PDB file of C-alpha atoms and ligand atoms in Angstrom:
ATOM      1  CA  UNK A  10     -80.146 -61.367 -34.456  1.00  0.00           C
ATOM      2  CA  UNK A  11     -78.319 -58.437 -32.851  1.00  0.00           C
ATOM      3  CA  UNK A  12     -74.809 -59.237 -31.613  1.00  0.00           C
ATOM      4  CA  UNK A  13     -73.239 -57.353 -28.696  1.00  0.00           C
ATOM      5  CA  UNK A  14     -69.682 -57.687 -27.361  1.00  0.00           C
ATOM      6  CA  UNK A  15     -68.514 -56.428 -23.941  1.00  0.00           C
ATOM      7  CA  UNK A  16     -64.783 -55.716 -23.704  1.00  0.00           C
ATOM      8  CA  UNK A  17     -62.389 -54.992 -20.809  1.00  0.00           C
ATOM      9  CA  UNK A  18     -58.686 -55.644 -20.262  1.00  0.00           C
ATOM     10  CA  UNK A  19     -58.491 -59.169 -18.839  1.00  0.00           C
ATOM     11  CA  UNK A  20     -62.029 -60.509 -19.575  1.00  0.00           C
ATOM     12  CA  UNK A  21     -62.204 -61.864 -16.026  1.00  0.00           C
ATOM     13  CA  UNK A  22     -63.698 -59.040 -13.902  1.00  0.00           C
ATOM     14  CA  UNK A  23     -65.809 -56.383 -15.644  1.00  0.00           C
ATOM     15  CA  UNK A  24     -66.787 -57.644 -19.101  1.00  0.00           C
ATOM     16  CA  UNK A  25     -67.912 -61.102 -17.825  1.00  0.00           C
ATOM     17  CA  UNK A  26     -70.319 -59.240 -15.519  1.00  0.00           C
ATOM     18  CA  UNK A  27     -71.551 -57.037 -18.362  1.00  0.00           C
ATOM     19  CA  UNK A  28     -71.912 -60.130 -20.555  1.00  0.00           C
ATOM     20  CA  UNK A  29     -73.902 -62.115 -17.968  1.00  0.00           C
ATOM     21  CA  UNK A  30     -76.051 -59.204 -16.839  1.00  0.00           C
ATOM     22  CA  UNK A  31     -76.989 -58.017 -20.342  1.00  0.00           C
ATOM     23  CA  UNK A  32     -77.657 -61.590 -21.504  1.00  0.00           C
ATOM     24  CA  UNK A  33     -80.027 -62.095 -18.550  1.00  0.00           C
ATOM     25  CA  UNK A  34     -82.117 -59.110 -19.647  1.00  0.00           C
ATOM     26  CA  UNK A  35     -82.463 -59.923 -23.367  1.00  0.00           C
ATOM     27  CA  UNK A  36     -84.229 -62.640 -25.366  1.00  0.00           C
ATOM     28  CA  UNK A  37     -81.736 -65.223 -26.624  1.00  0.00           C
ATOM     29  CA  UNK A  38     -83.903 -65.574 -29.726  1.00  0.00           C
ATOM     30  CA  UNK A  39     -82.996 -62.058 -30.820  1.00  0.00           C
ATOM     31  CA  UNK A  40     -79.719 -61.186 -29.111  1.00  0.00           C
ATOM     32  CA  UNK A  41     -76.295 -62.820 -28.913  1.00  0.00           C
ATOM     33  CA  UNK A  42     -74.051 -61.427 -26.152  1.00  0.00           C
ATOM     34  CA  UNK A  43     -70.364 -62.238 -25.639  1.00  0.00           C
ATOM     35  CA  UNK A  44     -67.281 -60.720 -23.964  1.00  0.00           C
ATOM     36  CA  UNK A  45     -63.550 -60.474 -24.585  1.00  0.00           C
ATOM     37  CA  UNK A  46     -60.405 -58.842 -23.202  1.00  0.00           C
ATOM     38  CA  UNK A  47     -57.924 -56.702 -25.084  1.00  0.00           C
ATOM     39  CA  UNK A  48     -55.091 -58.530 -23.265  1.00  0.00           C
ATOM     40  CA  UNK A  49     -54.256 -62.231 -23.351  1.00  0.00           C
ATOM     41  CA  UNK A  50     -53.350 -62.561 -19.655  1.00  0.00           C
ATOM     42  CA  UNK A  51     -56.112 -64.963 -18.678  1.00  0.00           C
ATOM     43  CA  UNK A  52     -56.982 -66.940 -21.821  1.00  0.00           C
ATOM     44  CA  UNK A  53     -59.373 -69.806 -21.103  1.00  0.00           C
ATOM     45  CA  UNK A  54     -59.794 -68.855 -17.451  1.00  0.00           C
ATOM     46  CA  UNK A  55     -63.145 -68.604 -15.702  1.00  0.00           C
ATOM     47  CA  UNK A  56     -64.116 -65.147 -14.409  1.00  0.00           C
ATOM     48  CA  UNK A  57     -62.547 -63.858 -11.183  1.00  0.00           C
ATOM     49  CA  UNK A  58     -64.164 -65.619  -8.199  1.00  0.00           C
ATOM     50  CA  UNK A  59     -65.360 -62.243  -6.851  1.00  0.00           C
ATOM     51  CA  UNK A  60     -67.229 -61.471 -10.109  1.00  0.00           C
ATOM     52  CA  UNK A  61     -68.746 -64.976  -9.999  1.00  0.00           C
ATOM     53  CA  UNK A  62     -69.818 -64.414  -6.367  1.00  0.00           C
ATOM     54  CA  UNK A  63     -71.400 -61.002  -6.897  1.00  0.00           C
ATOM     55  CA  UNK A  64     -73.240 -62.242  -9.990  1.00  0.00           C
ATOM     56  CA  UNK A  65     -74.436 -65.347  -8.150  1.00  0.00           C
ATOM     57  CA  UNK A  66     -75.838 -63.232  -5.318  1.00  0.00           C
ATOM     58  CA  UNK A  67     -77.926 -61.528  -8.007  1.00  0.00           C
ATOM     59  CA  UNK A  68     -79.037 -64.877  -9.489  1.00  0.00           C
ATOM     60  CA  UNK A  69     -76.758 -64.690 -12.522  1.00  0.00           C
ATOM     61  CA  UNK A  70     -74.388 -67.563 -13.281  1.00  0.00           C
ATOM     62  CA  UNK A  71     -71.220 -66.443 -15.070  1.00  0.00           C
ATOM     63  CA  UNK A  72     -69.085 -69.369 -13.841  1.00  0.00           C
ATOM     64  CA  UNK A  73     -69.085 -71.162 -17.195  1.00  0.00           C
ATOM     65  CA  UNK A  74     -67.633 -68.201 -19.129  1.00  0.00           C
ATOM     66  CA  UNK A  75     -64.094 -68.524 -20.432  1.00  0.00           C
ATOM     67  CA  UNK A  76     -61.738 -65.597 -21.112  1.00  0.00           C
ATOM     68  CA  UNK A  77     -60.723 -64.859 -24.683  1.00  0.00           C
ATOM     69  CA  UNK A  78     -58.875 -62.056 -26.414  1.00  0.00           C
ATOM     70  CA  UNK A  79     -60.550 -59.489 -28.669  1.00  0.00           C
ATOM     71  CA  UNK A  80     -59.782 -60.206 -32.327  1.00  0.00           C
ATOM     72  CA  UNK A  81     -60.144 -58.184 -35.527  1.00  0.00           C
ATOM     73  CA  UNK A  82     -62.886 -60.506 -36.853  1.00  0.00           C
ATOM     74  CA  UNK A  83     -65.025 -59.381 -33.875  1.00  0.00           C
ATOM     75  CA  UNK A  84     -65.622 -56.202 -35.894  1.00  0.00           C
ATOM     76  CA  UNK A  85     -67.379 -58.409 -38.475  1.00  0.00           C
ATOM     77  CA  UNK A  86     -69.245 -60.606 -35.997  1.00  0.00           C
ATOM     78  CA  UNK A  87     -70.667 -57.910 -33.718  1.00  0.00           C
ATOM     79  CA  UNK A  88     -73.050 -54.990 -34.245  1.00  0.00           C
ATOM     80  CA  UNK A  89     -72.116 -53.212 -31.004  1.00  0.00           C
ATOM     81  CA  UNK A  90     -68.803 -53.376 -29.145  1.00  0.00           C
ATOM     82  CA  UNK A  91     -68.860 -51.822 -25.664  1.00  0.00           C
ATOM     83  CA  UNK A  92     -65.575 -50.864 -23.990  1.00  0.00           C
ATOM     84  CA  UNK A  93     -65.534 -50.775 -20.172  1.00  0.00           C
ATOM     85  CA  UNK A  94     -63.063 -47.870 -20.042  1.00  0.00           C
ATOM     86  CA  UNK A  95     -61.228 -45.386 -22.249  1.00  0.00           C
ATOM     87  CA  UNK A  96     -58.075 -47.482 -22.370  1.00  0.00           C
ATOM     88  CA  UNK A  97     -60.058 -50.511 -23.582  1.00  0.00           C
ATOM     89  CA  UNK A  98     -61.741 -48.234 -26.158  1.00  0.00           C
ATOM     90  CA  UNK A  99     -58.382 -46.990 -27.429  1.00  0.00           C
ATOM     91  CA  UNK A 100     -56.995 -50.538 -27.653  1.00  0.00           C
ATOM     92  CA  UNK A 101     -60.007 -51.770 -29.646  1.00  0.00           C
ATOM     93  CA  UNK A 102     -60.000 -48.767 -31.994  1.00  0.00           C
ATOM     94  CA  UNK A 103     -56.281 -49.259 -32.628  1.00  0.00           C
ATOM     95  CA  UNK A 104     -57.216 -52.586 -34.291  1.00  0.00           C
ATOM     96  CA  UNK A 105     -59.973 -51.094 -36.484  1.00  0.00           C
ATOM     97  CA  UNK A 106     -59.555 -51.443 -40.251  1.00  0.00           C
ATOM     98  CA  UNK A 107     -61.918 -48.663 -41.316  1.00  0.00           C
ATOM     99  CA  UNK A 108     -64.498 -46.157 -40.101  1.00  0.00           C
ATOM    100  CA  UNK A 109     -67.277 -48.789 -40.064  1.00  0.00           C
ATOM    101  CA  UNK A 110     -65.256 -50.773 -37.503  1.00  0.00           C
ATOM    102  CA  UNK A 111     -64.689 -47.663 -35.376  1.00  0.00           C
ATOM    103  CA  UNK A 112     -68.385 -46.812 -35.558  1.00  0.00           C
ATOM    104  CA  UNK A 113     -69.272 -50.051 -33.779  1.00  0.00           C
ATOM    105  CA  UNK A 114     -67.188 -49.222 -30.709  1.00  0.00           C
ATOM    106  CA  UNK A 115     -68.742 -47.311 -27.834  1.00  0.00           C
ATOM    107  CA  UNK A 116     -67.753 -46.469 -24.300  1.00  0.00           C
ATOM    108  CA  UNK A 117     -70.258 -48.530 -22.278  1.00  0.00           C
ATOM    109  CA  UNK A 118     -71.023 -45.812 -19.703  1.00  0.00           C
ATOM    110  CA  UNK A 119     -71.802 -43.212 -22.400  1.00  0.00           C
ATOM    111  CA  UNK A 120     -75.298 -44.738 -22.301  1.00  0.00           C
ATOM    112  CA  UNK A 121     -75.707 -43.706 -18.654  1.00  0.00           C
ATOM    113  CA  UNK A 122     -76.237 -39.960 -18.118  1.00  0.00           C
ATOM    114  CA  UNK A 123     -76.266 -40.320 -14.322  1.00  0.00           C
ATOM    115  CA  UNK A 124     -72.616 -41.469 -14.141  1.00  0.00           C
ATOM    116  CA  UNK A 125     -70.147 -38.698 -14.983  1.00  0.00           C
ATOM    117  CA  UNK A 126     -66.882 -40.707 -14.960  1.00  0.00           C
ATOM    118  CA  UNK A 127     -67.238 -42.852 -18.079  1.00  0.00           C
ATOM    119  CA  UNK A 128     -64.703 -45.497 -16.971  1.00  0.00           C
ATOM    120  CA  UNK A 129     -65.963 -48.628 -15.196  1.00  0.00           C
ATOM    121  CA  UNK A 130     -63.286 -48.871 -12.462  1.00  0.00           C
ATOM    122  CA  UNK A 131     -61.065 -51.935 -12.652  1.00  0.00           C
ATOM    123  CA  UNK A 132     -61.818 -53.892  -9.437  1.00  0.00           C
ATOM    124  CA  UNK A 133     -59.032 -56.483  -9.944  1.00  0.00           C
ATOM    125  CA  UNK A 134     -56.801 -55.103  -7.178  1.00  0.00           C
ATOM    126  CA  UNK A 135     -59.775 -54.086  -5.022  1.00  0.00           C
ATOM    127  CA  UNK A 136     -62.099 -55.845  -2.600  1.00  0.00           C
ATOM    128  CA  UNK A 137     -65.576 -57.357  -2.780  1.00  0.00           C
ATOM    129  CA  UNK A 138     -67.199 -53.938  -2.225  1.00  0.00           C
ATOM    130  CA  UNK A 139     -65.461 -52.701  -5.368  1.00  0.00           C
ATOM    131  CA  UNK A 140     -66.990 -55.606  -7.277  1.00  0.00           C
ATOM    132  CA  UNK A 141     -70.421 -54.759  -5.830  1.00  0.00           C
ATOM    133  CA  UNK A 142     -70.035 -51.140  -6.950  1.00  0.00           C
ATOM    134  CA  UNK A 143     -69.046 -52.284 -10.429  1.00  0.00           C
ATOM    135  CA  UNK A 144     -71.971 -54.716 -10.524  1.00  0.00           C
ATOM    136  CA  UNK A 145     -74.485 -51.966  -9.670  1.00  0.00           C
ATOM    137  CA  UNK A 146     -73.053 -49.564 -12.248  1.00  0.00           C
ATOM    138  CA  UNK A 147     -73.073 -52.216 -14.981  1.00  0.00           C
ATOM    139  CA  UNK A 148     -76.565 -53.403 -14.036  1.00  0.00           C
ATOM    140  CA  UNK A 149     -78.054 -49.890 -14.175  1.00  0.00           C
ATOM    141  CA  UNK A 150     -76.404 -49.229 -17.520  1.00  0.00           C
ATOM    142  CA  UNK A 151     -77.577 -52.549 -18.976  1.00  0.00           C
ATOM    143  CA  UNK A 152     -81.152 -51.555 -18.075  1.00  0.00           C
ATOM    144  CA  UNK A 153     -80.696 -48.382 -20.130  1.00  0.00           C
ATOM    145  CA  UNK A 154     -79.161 -50.309 -23.039  1.00  0.00           C
ATOM    146  CA  UNK A 155     -81.974 -52.871 -23.003  1.00  0.00           C
ATOM    147  CA  UNK A 156     -84.516 -50.074 -23.364  1.00  0.00           C
ATOM    148  CA  UNK A 157     -82.736 -48.683 -26.408  1.00  0.00           C
ATOM    149  CA  UNK A 158     -82.033 -52.108 -27.964  1.00  0.00           C
ATOM    150  CA  UNK A 159     -85.647 -53.196 -27.641  1.00  0.00           C
ATOM    151  CA  UNK A 160     -86.975 -49.955 -29.228  1.00  0.00           C
TER     152      UNK A 160
HETATM  153  P1  4NP B 207     -60.776 -56.811 -16.109  1.00  0.00           P
HETATM  154  O1  4NP B 207     -59.785 -56.719 -14.845  1.00  0.00           O
HETATM  155  O2  4NP B 207     -60.123 -56.054 -17.228  1.00  0.00           O
HETATM  156  O3  4NP B 207     -62.023 -56.146 -15.608  1.00  0.00           O
HETATM  157  O4  4NP B 207     -60.962 -58.281 -16.402  1.00  0.00           O
HETATM  158  C1  4NP B 207     -58.446 -57.100 -14.914  1.00  0.00           C
HETATM  159  C2  4NP B 207     -58.110 -58.417 -14.759  1.00  0.00           C
HETATM  160  C3  4NP B 207     -56.789 -58.794 -14.768  1.00  0.00           C
HETATM  161  C4  4NP B 207     -55.801 -57.845 -14.935  1.00  0.00           C
HETATM  162  C5  4NP B 207     -56.137 -56.530 -15.100  1.00  0.00           C
HETATM  163  C6  4NP B 207     -57.464 -56.163 -15.095  1.00  0.00           C
HETATM  164  N1  4NP B 207     -54.431 -58.234 -14.904  1.00  0.00           N
HETATM  165  O5  4NP B 207     -53.563 -57.348 -14.939  1.00  0.00           O
HETATM  166  O6  4NP B 207     -54.127 -59.427 -14.843  1.00  0.00           O
END
């Protein structure tokens, strides 16, 4: 079993999308996918209604996800930890205990050579089009990750 964790700030906009999208593309027999936020603003909340809507229009149900905060034991549980932006990356790495922990953390968009800005923009204060842009960028990058994970 390969375990993959998607991380953003609040765990209600970007990482729930990355979680749901990646999970939909991988066999649950071989992959466990989860998400978390570096902040504790929205603990226990469902994803933002705009993330739920955009996912639903792409036949992915993320409505049953519940926000949680990233914790140090996630370094033990997960093989790959993907940060949605550089600030998330820095926050995760600041909790690392050793170089093995740090080695598990990657900037999600580093996998995607066709996107030059490696930060998934935070759509929280934006509109539905911002969520659609984020969805497309995460979906394309998950396709690339799936190819490398299934190698
Ligand atoms: P996320 O977006 O990190 O993609 O879940 C945010 C959600 C909430 C807040 C910030 C970003 N907030 O400040 O409450």
